[in-house]
Structure formats: structure tokens, C-alpha cells
Coordinates of N, CA and C and ligand atoms in Angstrom, one line a residue:
X30 N 96.3 176.1 184.5 CA 96.9 175.6 183.0 C 96.0 176.3 181.9
X31 N 96.6 177.0 180.8 CA 95.5 177.2 180.0 C 95.5 176.6 178.7
X32 N 94.2 176.0 178.1 CA 94.1 175.2 177.3 C 93.3 175.8 176.2
X33 N 93.7 176.0 174.7 CA 92.9 176.5 173.8 C 92.8 175.5 172.5
X34 N 91.6 175.5 172.1 CA 91.3 174.5 170.8 C 91.0 175.7 169.6
X35 N 91.6 175.2 168.4 CA 91.3 176.0 167.3 C 90.5 175.0 166.5
X36 N 89.4 175.4 165.6 CA 88.7 174.2 165.0 C 87.8 175.0 164.3
X37 N 87.2 174.4 163.0 CA 86.1 175.1 162.3 C 84.8 174.4 163.0
X38 N 84.8 173.7 164.1 CA 83.7 173.2 164.7 C 84.0 173.4 166.3
X39 N 84.1 174.8 167.1 CA 84.3 174.9 168.2 C 83.2 174.3 169.2
X40 N 82.2 174.1 168.8 CA 80.8 173.5 169.4 C 81.3 172.1 169.9
X41 N 82.4 171.2 169.1 CA 82.5 170.1 169.6 C 83.2 169.9 171.1
X42 N 83.5 171.3 171.7 CA 84.1 171.3 173.1 C 83.2 171.5 174.0
X43 N 81.8 171.6 173.6 CA 80.9 171.6 174.9 C 80.9 170.6 176.2
X44 N 81.3 169.2 175.7 CA 81.5 168.3 176.8 C 82.2 168.9 178.2
X45 N 83.2 169.7 177.5 CA 84.2 170.3 178.6 C 83.5 171.0 179.6
X46 N 82.2 171.2 179.7 CA 81.4 171.8 180.8 C 81.2 170.8 181.9
X47 N 81.3 169.6 181.5 CA 80.7 168.3 182.5 C 81.5 168.0 183.1
X48 N 81.3 167.3 184.3 CA 82.0 166.5 185.2 C 83.3 167.1 185.8
X49 N 84.2 166.2 185.8 CA 85.6 166.8 186.7 C 86.1 167.9 185.9
X50 N 86.2 167.9 184.7 CA 86.9 168.9 183.6 C 86.0 170.2 184.0
X51 N 84.5 170.0 184.0 CA 83.9 171.1 184.0 C 84.0 171.9 185.4
X52 N 84.4 171.0 186.7 CA 84.6 171.3 187.8 C 86.0 172.1 187.8
X53 N 86.9 171.5 187.1 CA 88.1 172.2 187.4 C 88.2 173.5 186.7
X54 N 87.2 173.5 185.7 CA 87.2 175.0 185.1 C 86.7 175.9 186.1
X55 N 85.6 175.3 186.7 CA 84.8 176.5 187.6 C 85.6 176.8 189.0
X56 N 86.6 176.0 189.1 CA 87.6 176.0 190.4 C 88.8 176.9 189.8
X57 N 88.8 177.3 188.3 CA 90.0 178.0 188.1 C 91.2 177.3 188.0
X58 N 91.1 175.8 188.0 CA 92.3 175.1 187.7 C 92.8 175.0 186.3
X59 N 91.9 175.0 185.5 CA 92.0 175.2 184.0 C 91.0 176.2 183.4
X60 N 91.7 176.9 182.3 CA 90.8 177.9 181.7 C 91.0 177.5 180.1
X61 N 89.7 177.1 179.7 CA 89.6 176.5 178.6 C 88.9 177.4 177.5
X62 N 89.4 177.7 176.3 CA 88.8 178.4 175.3 C 88.7 177.8 173.9
X63 N 87.6 177.7 173.2 CA 87.6 177.2 171.9 C 87.7 178.5 170.9
X64 N 88.5 178.4 169.7 CA 88.3 179.7 168.7 C 88.0 179.1 167.5
X65 N 87.3 179.8 166.6 CA 86.8 179.5 165.6 C 87.8 179.7 164.2
X66 N 88.3 179.0 163.6 CA 89.2 178.9 162.7 C 88.9 180.1 161.5
X67 N 87.6 179.7 161.4 CA 87.1 180.8 160.3 C 86.9 182.2 160.5
X68 N 87.2 182.4 161.9 CA 87.3 184.1 162.3 C 88.7 184.7 161.7
X69 N 89.4 183.8 161.2 CA 90.9 184.3 160.9 C 90.9 184.0 159.2
X70 N 89.8 184.1 158.5 CA 89.5 184.2 157.0 C 89.1 185.6 156.5
X71 N 89.2 185.8 155.4 CA 88.9 187.3 154.8 C 88.0 187.0 153.8
X72 N 87.7 185.9 153.1 CA 86.8 186.0 151.6 C 85.2 185.9 152.4
X73 N 84.4 186.0 151.4 CA 82.8 185.9 151.9 C 82.7 184.6 152.2
X74 N 83.4 183.5 151.6 CA 82.9 181.9 152.0 C 83.9 181.5 153.2
X75 N 84.6 182.4 154.0 CA 85.4 182.0 154.9 C 85.9 180.5 154.6
X76 N 86.6 180.6 153.6 CA 87.7 179.6 153.1 C 88.8 179.0 153.9
X77 N 88.7 177.8 154.2 CA 89.9 177.1 155.2 C 90.7 176.1 154.3
X78 N 90.0 176.0 153.3 CA 90.6 174.7 152.4 C 90.9 174.8 151.0
X79 N 91.8 174.1 150.4 CA 92.2 174.2 149.0 C 92.8 172.8 148.2
X80 N 92.7 172.7 147.3 CA 93.1 171.4 146.5 C 94.7 171.3 146.9
X81 N 95.1 170.0 146.8 CA 96.4 169.9 147.1 C 97.2 170.0 146.2
X82 N 98.5 170.5 146.5 CA 99.5 171.0 145.2 C 100.1 169.5 144.9
X83 N 100.5 169.1 143.7 CA 100.6 167.7 143.1 C 99.6 166.7 143.0
X84 N 98.5 167.2 143.3 CA 97.3 166.4 143.0 C 96.9 165.6 144.0
X85 N 95.7 164.7 143.7 CA 95.4 163.8 144.8 C 94.0 164.1 145.2
X86 N 93.2 163.0 146.1 CA 92.0 163.2 146.5 C 92.2 164.2 147.7
X87 N 90.8 164.8 147.8 CA 90.4 165.5 149.1 C 91.2 167.1 149.3
X88 N 90.8 167.7 150.2 CA 91.4 169.0 150.3 C 92.3 169.2 151.5
X89 N 93.4 170.2 151.5 CA 94.1 170.4 152.6 C 93.3 171.9 153.2
X90 N 93.9 172.0 154.3 CA 93.9 173.2 155.2 C 94.8 174.5 154.6
X91 N 94.4 175.4 154.7 CA 95.2 176.5 154.1 C 96.0 176.9 155.4
X92 N 97.7 177.1 155.2 CA 98.1 177.9 156.0 C 98.0 179.2 156.6
X93 N 97.4 180.1 155.7 CA 97.0 181.7 156.7 C 96.5 181.8 157.6
X94 N 95.0 180.9 157.5 CA 94.1 181.2 158.7 C 94.8 180.4 159.9
X95 N 95.5 179.3 159.7 CA 96.1 178.7 161.0 C 97.2 179.6 161.5
X96 N 97.9 180.3 160.7 CA 99.0 181.1 161.1 C 98.3 182.1 161.9
X97 N 97.4 182.9 161.2 CA 97.0 184.2 162.3 C 96.2 183.6 163.5
X98 N 95.4 182.5 163.2 CA 94.7 181.9 164.6 C 96.0 181.6 165.9
X99 N 96.8 181.0 165.2 CA 97.8 180.5 166.3 C 98.5 182.2 166.7
X100 N 99.0 182.7 165.9 CA 99.8 184.0 166.3 C 98.7 184.5 167.2
X101 N 97.6 184.6 167.0 CA 96.7 185.3 168.1 C 96.7 184.8 169.5
X102 N 97.2 183.4 169.8 CA 97.2 182.8 170.9 C 98.3 183.0 171.6
X103 N 99.4 182.9 171.0 CA 101.1 183.3 171.3 C 101.3 184.2 171.5
X104 N 100.9 185.4 171.1 CA 101.4 186.7 171.5 C 101.3 187.0 173.1
X105 N 102.5 187.5 173.6 CA 102.9 188.0 175.1 C 102.7 186.4 175.8
X106 N 102.9 185.4 175.3 CA 102.9 184.2 176.2 C 104.5 183.8 176.3
X107 N 104.8 182.9 177.6 CA 106.1 182.5 177.8 C 106.3 181.4 176.8
X108 N 106.0 180.2 177.2 CA 106.4 179.1 176.2 C 104.8 178.4 176.0
X109 N 104.5 178.1 174.8 CA 103.4 177.3 174.6 C 103.7 176.0 173.9
X110 N 102.9 175.1 174.4 CA 102.9 173.7 173.6 C 101.9 173.7 172.5
X111 N 102.2 173.6 171.3 CA 101.5 173.5 170.3 C 101.1 172.1 169.7
X112 N 99.9 171.9 169.9 CA 99.5 170.2 169.6 C 99.0 170.2 168.4
X113 N 99.4 169.4 167.5 CA 98.6 169.6 166.2 C 98.1 167.9 165.9
X114 N 97.2 167.7 165.9 CA 96.3 166.5 165.7 C 96.3 166.0 164.6
X115 N 97.0 164.9 164.3 CA 97.2 164.4 162.9 C 97.3 162.7 163.1
X116 N 96.8 161.9 162.3 CA 96.7 160.7 162.3 C 98.3 160.2 162.1
X117 N 99.2 160.6 161.6 CA 100.2 160.7 161.2 C 101.3 161.2 162.2
X118 N 100.8 161.4 163.4 CA 101.7 161.9 164.3 C 102.3 160.9 165.2
X119 N 103.1 161.3 166.5 CA 103.6 160.3 167.3 C 102.5 160.0 168.4
X120 N 102.3 158.7 168.7 CA 101.4 158.3 169.4 C 101.2 158.5 170.9
X121 N 100.1 159.2 171.1 CA 99.9 159.7 172.6 C 99.9 158.6 173.5
X122 N 100.6 158.8 174.7 CA 100.3 157.7 175.8 C 100.1 158.5 177.1
X123 N 100.2 157.8 178.2 CA 100.1 158.3 179.6 C 101.3 159.1 179.9
X124 N 102.6 158.6 179.1 CA 103.7 159.5 179.5 C 103.6 160.9 179.1
X125 N 103.0 160.9 177.8 CA 102.8 162.3 177.3 C 101.7 163.1 178.3
X126 N 100.6 162.3 178.6 CA 99.7 163.2 179.3 C 100.4 163.6 180.6
X127 N 101.4 162.9 181.1 CA 102.2 163.3 182.4 C 103.0 164.8 182.3
X128 N 103.5 164.5 180.8 CA 104.4 165.8 180.6 C 103.6 167.1 180.4
X129 N 102.8 166.8 179.6 CA 101.5 167.9 179.4 C 100.7 168.4 180.4
X130 N 100.7 167.7 181.6 CA 99.9 168.2 182.8 C 100.7 169.2 183.4
X131 N 102.1 169.5 183.1 CA 102.8 170.5 183.6 C 103.0 171.8 182.9
X132 N 102.3 171.9 181.8 CA 102.4 172.7 180.9 C 101.7 174.0 181.2
X133 N 102.0 175.2 180.7 CA 101.4 176.4 181.2 C 100.3 176.8 180.2
X134 N 100.1 176.3 179.1 CA 99.5 176.8 177.8 C 99.5 175.7 176.9
X135 N 98.3 174.8 176.6 CA 98.5 174.2 175.3 C 97.6 174.6 174.3
X136 N 97.8 174.7 173.1 CA 96.9 174.9 171.8 C 97.0 173.7 171.1
X137 N 95.4 173.4 170.8 CA 95.4 172.0 170.1 C 94.7 172.7 168.6
X138 N 95.5 172.4 167.7 CA 95.0 172.5 166.4 C 94.4 171.5 165.6
X139 N 93.2 171.7 165.5 CA 92.3 170.5 165.1 C 91.9 170.7 163.6
X140 N 92.8 169.8 162.8 CA 92.7 170.0 161.5 C 91.3 168.8 161.0
X141 N 91.1 169.2 159.7 CA 90.1 168.6 159.1 C 90.4 168.1 157.9
X142 N 89.7 167.4 157.2 CA 90.1 167.2 155.6 C 91.3 166.3 155.6
X143 N 92.0 166.3 154.5 CA 93.4 165.9 154.4 C 94.7 166.2 155.4
X144 N 94.1 167.0 156.4 CA 95.3 167.8 157.2 C 95.5 169.0 156.8
X145 N 96.5 169.8 157.7 CA 96.9 171.0 157.8 C 98.3 171.2 156.7
X146 N 98.4 172.2 156.0 CA 99.5 172.6 155.2 C 100.6 172.2 156.0
X147 N 101.5 171.5 155.5 CA 102.8 171.2 156.6 C 103.7 172.2 156.9
X148 N 103.6 173.2 156.2 CA 104.4 174.6 156.5 C 103.9 175.0 157.7
X149 N 102.7 174.9 158.4 CA 102.4 175.4 159.6 C 103.5 175.0 160.9
X150 N 103.5 173.6 160.7 CA 104.2 173.0 161.8 C 105.7 173.1 161.7
X151 N 106.1 173.5 160.5 CA 107.5 174.0 160.0 C 107.8 175.1 160.6
X152 N 106.8 176.2 160.4 CA 107.0 177.4 160.7 C 107.2 177.5 162.3
X153 N 106.1 176.9 163.0 CA 106.1 177.3 164.4 C 107.5 176.4 165.1
X154 N 108.1 175.4 164.4 CA 109.3 174.6 164.9 C 110.1 175.8 165.2
X155 N 110.4 176.8 164.1 CA 111.2 177.7 164.1 C 111.2 178.9 165.0
X156 N 110.1 178.9 165.9 CA 109.8 179.9 167.1 C 110.1 179.3 168.0
X157 N 111.1 180.1 168.9 CA 111.7 179.6 170.0 C 110.5 179.5 171.2
X158 N 109.7 180.2 171.5 CA 108.7 180.1 172.6 C 107.7 179.0 172.1
X159 N 107.6 178.3 171.1 CA 106.6 177.0 170.9 C 107.3 176.0 170.5
X160 N 106.6 174.9 171.3 CA 107.0 173.5 171.3 C 106.1 172.9 170.6
X161 N 106.5 172.5 169.4 CA 105.3 171.8 168.2 C 105.4 170.2 168.5
X162 N 104.2 169.9 168.8 CA 103.9 168.2 168.7 C 102.9 168.0 167.7
X163 N 103.3 167.0 166.8 CA 102.2 166.2 166.2 C 101.8 164.8 166.8
X164 N 100.7 164.9 166.9 CA 100.3 163.7 167.9 C 98.9 163.1 167.1
X165 N 98.9 161.7 167.3 CA 97.8 161.1 166.8 C 97.5 160.4 168.0
X166 N 95.9 159.7 168.3 CA 95.6 159.3 169.6 C 95.4 157.7 169.2
X167 N 96.0 157.2 167.8 CA 95.8 155.6 167.7 C 95.7 155.5 166.1
X168 N 96.0 154.0 166.0 CA 96.2 153.8 164.4 C 94.9 153.8 163.9
X169 N 93.9 154.7 163.9 CA 92.8 154.9 162.9 C 92.5 156.4 162.5
X170 N 91.6 156.4 161.9 CA 91.3 158.0 161.1 C 89.9 158.4 161.5
X171 N 90.2 159.6 162.1 CA 88.8 160.1 162.5 C 88.6 161.3 161.3
X172 N 87.3 161.9 161.8 CA 87.2 163.0 160.5 C 88.0 164.4 160.9
X173 N 88.5 164.5 161.9 CA 89.1 165.8 162.4 C 89.9 165.4 163.7
X174 N 90.7 166.4 164.1 CA 91.4 166.4 165.3 C 90.4 166.9 166.5
X175 N 89.2 167.2 166.6 CA 88.7 167.5 167.5 C 88.3 166.5 168.7
X176 N 87.8 165.3 168.4 CA 87.5 164.3 169.2 C 88.9 164.0 169.8
X177 N 90.2 163.8 168.9 CA 91.4 163.8 169.6 C 91.7 164.6 170.5
X178 N 91.5 165.8 170.4 CA 91.9 166.9 171.5 C 90.9 166.7 172.6
X179 N 89.9 166.3 172.5 CA 89.1 166.0 173.7 C 89.4 164.9 174.3
X180 N 89.9 163.7 173.7 CA 90.8 162.9 174.7 C 92.0 163.1 175.2
X181 N 92.6 163.9 174.4 CA 93.9 164.6 175.3 C 93.8 165.2 176.3
X182 N 92.9 166.1 176.2 CA 92.6 167.1 177.4 C 92.0 166.4 178.6
X183 N 91.1 165.5 178.4 CA 90.7 164.6 179.7 C 91.6 163.9 180.3
X184 N 92.8 163.2 179.3 CA 93.8 162.5 179.8 C 94.7 163.4 180.8
X185 N 94.8 164.6 180.3 CA 96.0 165.6 180.7 C 95.4 166.4 182.1
X186 N 94.1 166.8 182.0 CA 93.4 167.5 183.3 C 93.2 166.9 184.3
X187 N 92.9 165.4 184.2 CA 92.8 164.7 185.5 C 93.8 164.5 186.3
X188 N 95.2 164.8 185.3 CA 96.4 164.5 186.3 C 97.1 166.0 186.8
X189 N 96.2 167.2 186.7 CA 96.7 168.6 187.5 C 96.2 168.1 188.8
X190 N 97.2 168.5 189.8 CA 96.9 168.4 191.1 C 95.6 169.2 191.6
X191 N 94.7 168.5 192.4 CA 93.6 169.2 192.6 C 92.4 168.9 191.9
X192 N 92.5 168.3 190.7 CA 91.4 167.8 190.0 C 90.8 166.7 190.3
X193 N 91.4 165.5 190.8 CA 91.0 164.3 191.2 C 91.0 164.4 192.8
X194 N 89.8 164.0 193.3 CA 89.7 164.4 194.9 C 90.7 163.3 195.6
X195 N 90.9 162.0 195.1 CA 91.9 161.3 195.8 C 93.2 161.1 194.9
X196 N 94.1 161.6 195.1 CA 95.2 161.6 194.1 C 95.9 160.2 194.2
X197 N 95.7 159.5 195.4 CA 96.2 158.2 195.6 C 95.7 157.2 194.3
X198 N 94.4 157.4 193.9 CA 93.8 156.8 192.8 C 94.8 156.7 191.5
X199 N 95.3 157.9 191.3 CA 96.3 158.1 190.1 C 97.6 157.2 190.1
X200 N 97.9 156.7 191.4 CA 99.0 156.1 191.5 C 99.0 154.5 191.2
X201 N 97.4 154.1 191.3 CA 97.4 152.5 191.4 C 96.7 152.2 189.9
X202 N 96.3 153.3 189.2 CA 95.8 153.0 187.8 C 96.4 152.3 186.7
X203 N 95.9 152.1 185.8 CA 96.6 151.5 184.7 C 97.5 152.5 184.0
X204 N 98.4 151.9 183.3 CA 99.6 153.0 182.6 C 100.2 153.9 183.7
X205 N 100.3 153.3 185.0 CA 101.2 154.1 186.1 C 102.5 154.1 185.7
X206 N 103.4 154.5 186.8 CA 104.7 154.3 186.5 C 105.4 152.9 186.2
X207 N 104.6 152.0 186.5 CA 105.3 150.5 186.7 C 104.7 150.1 184.9
X208 N 103.8 150.8 184.3 CA 103.8 150.7 182.9 C 102.7 149.3 182.8
X209 N 102.0 149.1 183.8 CA 101.3 147.8 184.0 C 99.6 148.1 183.6
X210 N 98.9 147.3 183.2 CA 97.3 147.8 183.3 C 96.7 147.3 184.7
X211 N 95.7 147.8 185.3 CA 95.3 148.0 186.5 C 94.6 146.5 186.7
X212 N 94.6 145.8 187.9 CA 93.8 144.5 188.3 C 92.6 144.9 188.1
X213 N 92.0 143.6 188.3 CA 90.1 143.8 188.1 C 89.7 144.2 189.7
X214 N 88.8 145.0 189.3 CA 88.0 145.4 190.6 C 86.6 145.3 191.0
X215 N 86.1 145.0 192.2 CA 84.9 144.6 192.6 C 84.0 145.2 193.5
X216 N 82.9 145.4 193.3 CA 82.0 146.1 194.6 C 80.8 145.1 195.1
X217 N 79.9 145.5 195.9 CA 78.8 144.8 196.3 C 78.2 144.7 195.3
X218 N 77.3 143.6 195.2 CA 77.4 142.5 196.2 C 78.0 141.3 195.9
X219 N 78.4 140.6 197.0 CA 79.5 139.7 196.9 C 79.1 138.6 195.8
X220 N 78.2 138.3 195.6 CA 77.5 137.3 194.5 C 76.6 137.9 193.6
X221 N 76.9 137.9 192.4 CA 76.0 138.4 191.2 C 75.8 137.8 189.9
X222 N 74.8 137.4 189.8 CA 74.1 136.2 188.6 C 75.1 135.0 189.1
X223 N 75.4 134.7 190.1 CA 76.2 133.4 190.0 C 77.8 133.6 190.4
X224 N 78.1 134.7 189.9 CA 79.6 135.1 190.1 C 80.1 135.6 191.3
X225 N 81.0 135.2 191.8 CA 81.6 135.6 193.1 C 82.7 136.1 193.2
X226 N 82.9 137.3 193.8 CA 84.1 138.1 194.2 C 85.2 137.2 194.4
X227 N 86.4 137.3 194.2 CA 87.4 136.2 194.6 C 87.7 136.3 196.4
X228 N 87.7 135.1 197.0 CA 87.7 135.0 198.4 C 88.8 136.1 199.1
X229 N 90.0 136.3 198.4 CA 91.1 136.8 199.0 C 90.5 138.4 199.2
X230 N 89.7 139.1 198.5 CA 89.4 140.5 198.5 C 88.4 140.4 199.6
X231 N 87.7 139.4 200.3 CA 86.9 139.5 201.6 C 87.6 139.2 202.8
X232 N 89.0 138.7 202.7 CA 89.4 138.1 203.6 C 90.0 139.2 204.7
X233 N 90.1 140.4 204.2 CA 90.6 141.4 205.1 C 92.1 141.3 205.5
X234 N 93.1 140.5 204.8 CA 94.2 140.3 204.9 C 95.2 141.3 203.8
X235 N 95.4 142.2 204.1 CA 95.8 143.6 203.5 C 97.1 142.9 202.5
X236 N 98.0 142.2 203.2 CA 99.1 141.5 202.5 C 98.9 140.5 201.4
X237 N 98.0 139.8 201.8 CA 97.5 138.9 200.8 C 96.7 139.4 199.6
X238 N 96.1 140.5 199.9 CA 95.3 141.5 199.0 C 96.3 142.1 197.8
X239 N 97.1 142.6 198.5 CA 98.3 143.4 197.8 C 98.8 142.4 196.9
X240 N 99.0 141.1 197.3 CA 100.0 140.4 196.6 C 99.2 140.0 195.4
X241 N 97.8 139.7 195.7 CA 97.0 139.0 194.8 C 96.7 139.9 193.5
X242 N 96.5 141.5 193.9 CA 96.4 142.4 192.9 C 97.7 142.5 192.0
X243 N 98.5 142.4 192.7 CA 100.0 142.5 191.7 C 100.1 141.4 190.9
X244 N 99.7 140.5 191.3 CA 99.9 139.2 190.4 C 98.9 139.0 189.4
X245 N 97.5 139.7 189.6 CA 96.5 140.0 188.2 C 97.0 141.1 187.6
X246 N 97.6 142.1 188.0 CA 98.0 143.1 187.1 C 99.1 142.6 186.2
X247 N 100.0 141.8 186.7 CA 101.1 140.9 185.8 C 100.4 140.3 184.8
X248 N 99.3 139.5 185.3 CA 99.1 138.7 184.4 C 98.2 139.3 183.2
X249 N 97.4 140.3 183.6 CA 96.7 141.0 182.8 C 97.6 141.9 181.6
X250 N 98.6 142.2 182.3 CA 99.6 143.0 181.4 C 100.2 142.3 180.3
X251 N 100.4 140.9 180.5 CA 101.2 139.9 179.8 C 100.4 139.8 178.5
X252 N 98.8 139.3 179.3 CA 98.1 138.7 178.1 C 97.5 139.8 177.2
X253 N 97.3 141.0 177.6 CA 96.6 141.8 176.8 C 97.9 142.8 175.9
Ligands
ADE372 N1 92.8 163.3 163.0 C1 92.1 162.1 162.3 N2 92.4 160.9 162.6 C2 93.4 161.3 163.8 C3 94.1 160.6 165.1 N3 94.0 159.2 165.1 N4 94.6 161.2 166.0 C4 94.7 162.5 166.0 N5 94.2 163.3 165.0 C5 93.5 162.8 164.0

């Protein structure tokens, strides 16, 4: 899978060298690159924003650098998923992560300020080889889309076959097919600061353990 982030702060993506994602990159399971939007500007100040038509506070990202940057990434490609990060987008969830995990190439457009000129999404919606998704990671406002893209990348890449050592762990975790959150988990010691692990988990009775976990998952899903 190819992942490309377009941003005025490509350094934000340095953590993708770490942990499982870093390993997936070194194994060739994912190919990540970040590109600087300012490289697609032609004025001395490398301007990427301007005042909004119609007035109002803040600045809007100009469409021309975005158009050139995205064009440079979609040339010669089959189908690409263009993810535009915005607090006004459709809310990201595990089902989206599963769908994106089968994508060949995802381009993350990380806007800043008051967002990207709306014609950018409109233009790429008219291009058959581009699937445009305007996505929010939650009902709160970040300073830009970079952290949101990192969240999405982590959720997506761990679902690519071969990235997680034990794929069974993906079946049991929260927000799986059942739509439930996961049961509580415990490890040694059996008693810590006066708190004991539920007896059933020490019983060795796999049927009882499975029943207890399923009940706990249901109880948690309802109450949270
Ligand atoms: N940019 C700013 N806030 C955001 C959010 N909640 N989700 C995605 N992109 C954003």
C-alpha cells in the first residue's frame, strides 16, 4: 500500500518511523512519503493561504498549490483514495479503516487554517480515477489535518495482512465485526494493590472464560 501525506509541515510524520508502522515500512508492506505543499507554490513567500471570499475570520488554503501537489501524485496511478481531513467531514471509524486497508494508494490532504478551498474536493470528485473522502476523526477541532492523518494511518496500517504478528488479536478487539468494545484484560500478578483478578480467569475453564468475556463486553458496550 502506498500512503502519501501532503502538508505544510511534513515533519509531523516523523513518528511513522517507529513501532509497528516503522516495521511495516521496512518490510515493504507500506510505502509512505510526505510532501511539502509549499514546493508547489511559485511566489517568493511560498504562499498557501488567502482571505476568504465573503469575508470572515481566518485564512483559507488556496486551490492552486493543492491542485498541483495532488496532480503530481495521481499521475500514472490506477485508482487513488484522496482523503481530505476536515472537522466538517464524515466521522472516521473502524469500518472505514477496514475499507481503506484494501486501498492501493491513499493521499492525505492535511489542511490548516480555515480549511482548503472547497473547489479542490469538487474538482477531484469529477475525476474518475480519484475517490474523494472528506473525513473528520471526531467532533473537535485540531489545528490541522496532520494529527488526524496520523490517527487514520495507524488505524489502517495495522489491518494490513502481515503487519500485526497475531492476526487473531484483530478479531477480539474493540469495534470488531460485533460492534462491541472489548472485555477487560488482566495479567500477572493475580493481586495488585489489594485488587484481585476475577476468579473465573484463573479457573482454566475455557467455556466459562469465554462466557464471562462475552458478558463483560456486552455490559461495557451498553454502559459506554
Ligand atoms: N482538522 C481539524 N480538525 C479535524 C478533525 N477533527 N478531523 C480531521 N481533520 C481535522
